[in-house]
């Protein structure tokens, strides 16, 4: 058995524990590292795999099919692409002990920072730092030395410089540990700050792929994995007798129609998602920059996948009938987890507006591209 398959078994065995503890424990993060999750976004020059996006997205999809929270935490193996904007000497320090480095960030709300000799003194509180309890490095957003586009800096800190305020009490994706980060006067050298999505210092194809659209993709694909699991469960349950002794669900045309429609919806959204991913990768692998229209389609495909995945899970939940409401049913978890994905700022309905603006030649809202 390979490291990745073993990791999937561990996730399946312990997913209830993630939900109860509200985070993925460090020993499971170690399994993620063994499986190559955290070296996936690391430059090859520092010993990483720098995987093509579609390859990494399929890994996250597989993890998410087993457990959405684990998939969400694994998805941040891609965040090493942000670190590629750090100075090369800083990256060499980051990966001095190897490429398996887990980075988590709570970038918002962006906080002011005091300029000091060679760096910044930082204090404040930041939200939604998914995976922070198992991270080797933590990032926070600061207002200091913004670039010409007005984008804030991200400061990189060690875990001992940060307090984790455990307040992740939510309806779904409970195991992601997306707590607040609190910093009180830590000093971060200027060379340990970067602009998220800023110009990378590493010249490899992965770092020409649009960084912020990729960040939306790795989250959207979590919904896809959860939806696949939910629909598979509905299909499997369709052949089983219910409590009342009525005909099996699959013997009803309404059940079969709903399953067929959901299957088509999910596969169609998935196909668009991976098609544009491969197209953009071909562009950047050839040495060219992705066009704004391509970056927009990545965002559109991600938003549409998150929305469609939730719709498929809701359909599967309804098909499952009264059994779906019990605590022992996986449908309950699928519904809760899938409901969170399209709530993320990267994946909300407004992204359709941004995509429509680009398609029709109108200026999209600030920050879309």
PDB file of C-alpha atoms in Angstrom, residues 31 60 91 94 136 142 156 174 202 228 230 247 293 302 321 347:
ATOM      1  CA  UNK A  31       0.487  11.218   7.471  1.00  0.00           C
ATOM      2  CA  UNK A  60      -7.708  16.750  -2.750  1.00  0.00           C
ATOM      3  CA  UNK A  91      12.630  29.998   0.997  1.00  0.00           C
ATOM      4  CA  UNK A  94      11.808  27.531   5.076  1.00  0.00           C
ATOM      5  CA  UNK A 136       4.740  24.628  10.771  1.00  0.00           C
ATOM      6  CA  UNK A 142      -0.686  43.355   7.466  1.00  0.00           C
ATOM      7  CA  UNK A 156       5.175  34.622   8.032  1.00  0.00           C
ATOM      8  CA  UNK A 174     -15.928  21.299  11.723  1.00  0.00           C
ATOM      9  CA  UNK A 202      10.964  31.024  -8.483  1.00  0.00           C
ATOM     10  CA  UNK A 228     -19.367  12.363  -5.115  1.00  0.00           C
ATOM     11  CA  UNK A 230     -23.111  11.689  -1.144  1.00  0.00           C
ATOM     12  CA  UNK A 247     -40.730  -1.014  -3.070  1.00  0.00           C
ATOM     13  CA  UNK A 293      -9.872  35.488 -19.558  1.00  0.00           C
ATOM     14  CA  UNK A 302     -14.634  26.925  -9.155  1.00  0.00           C
ATOM     15  CA  UNK A 321     -35.355   9.936   3.034  1.00  0.00           C
ATOM     16  CA  UNK A 347     -16.782  30.975  -4.157  1.00  0.00           C
TER      17      UNK A 347
END
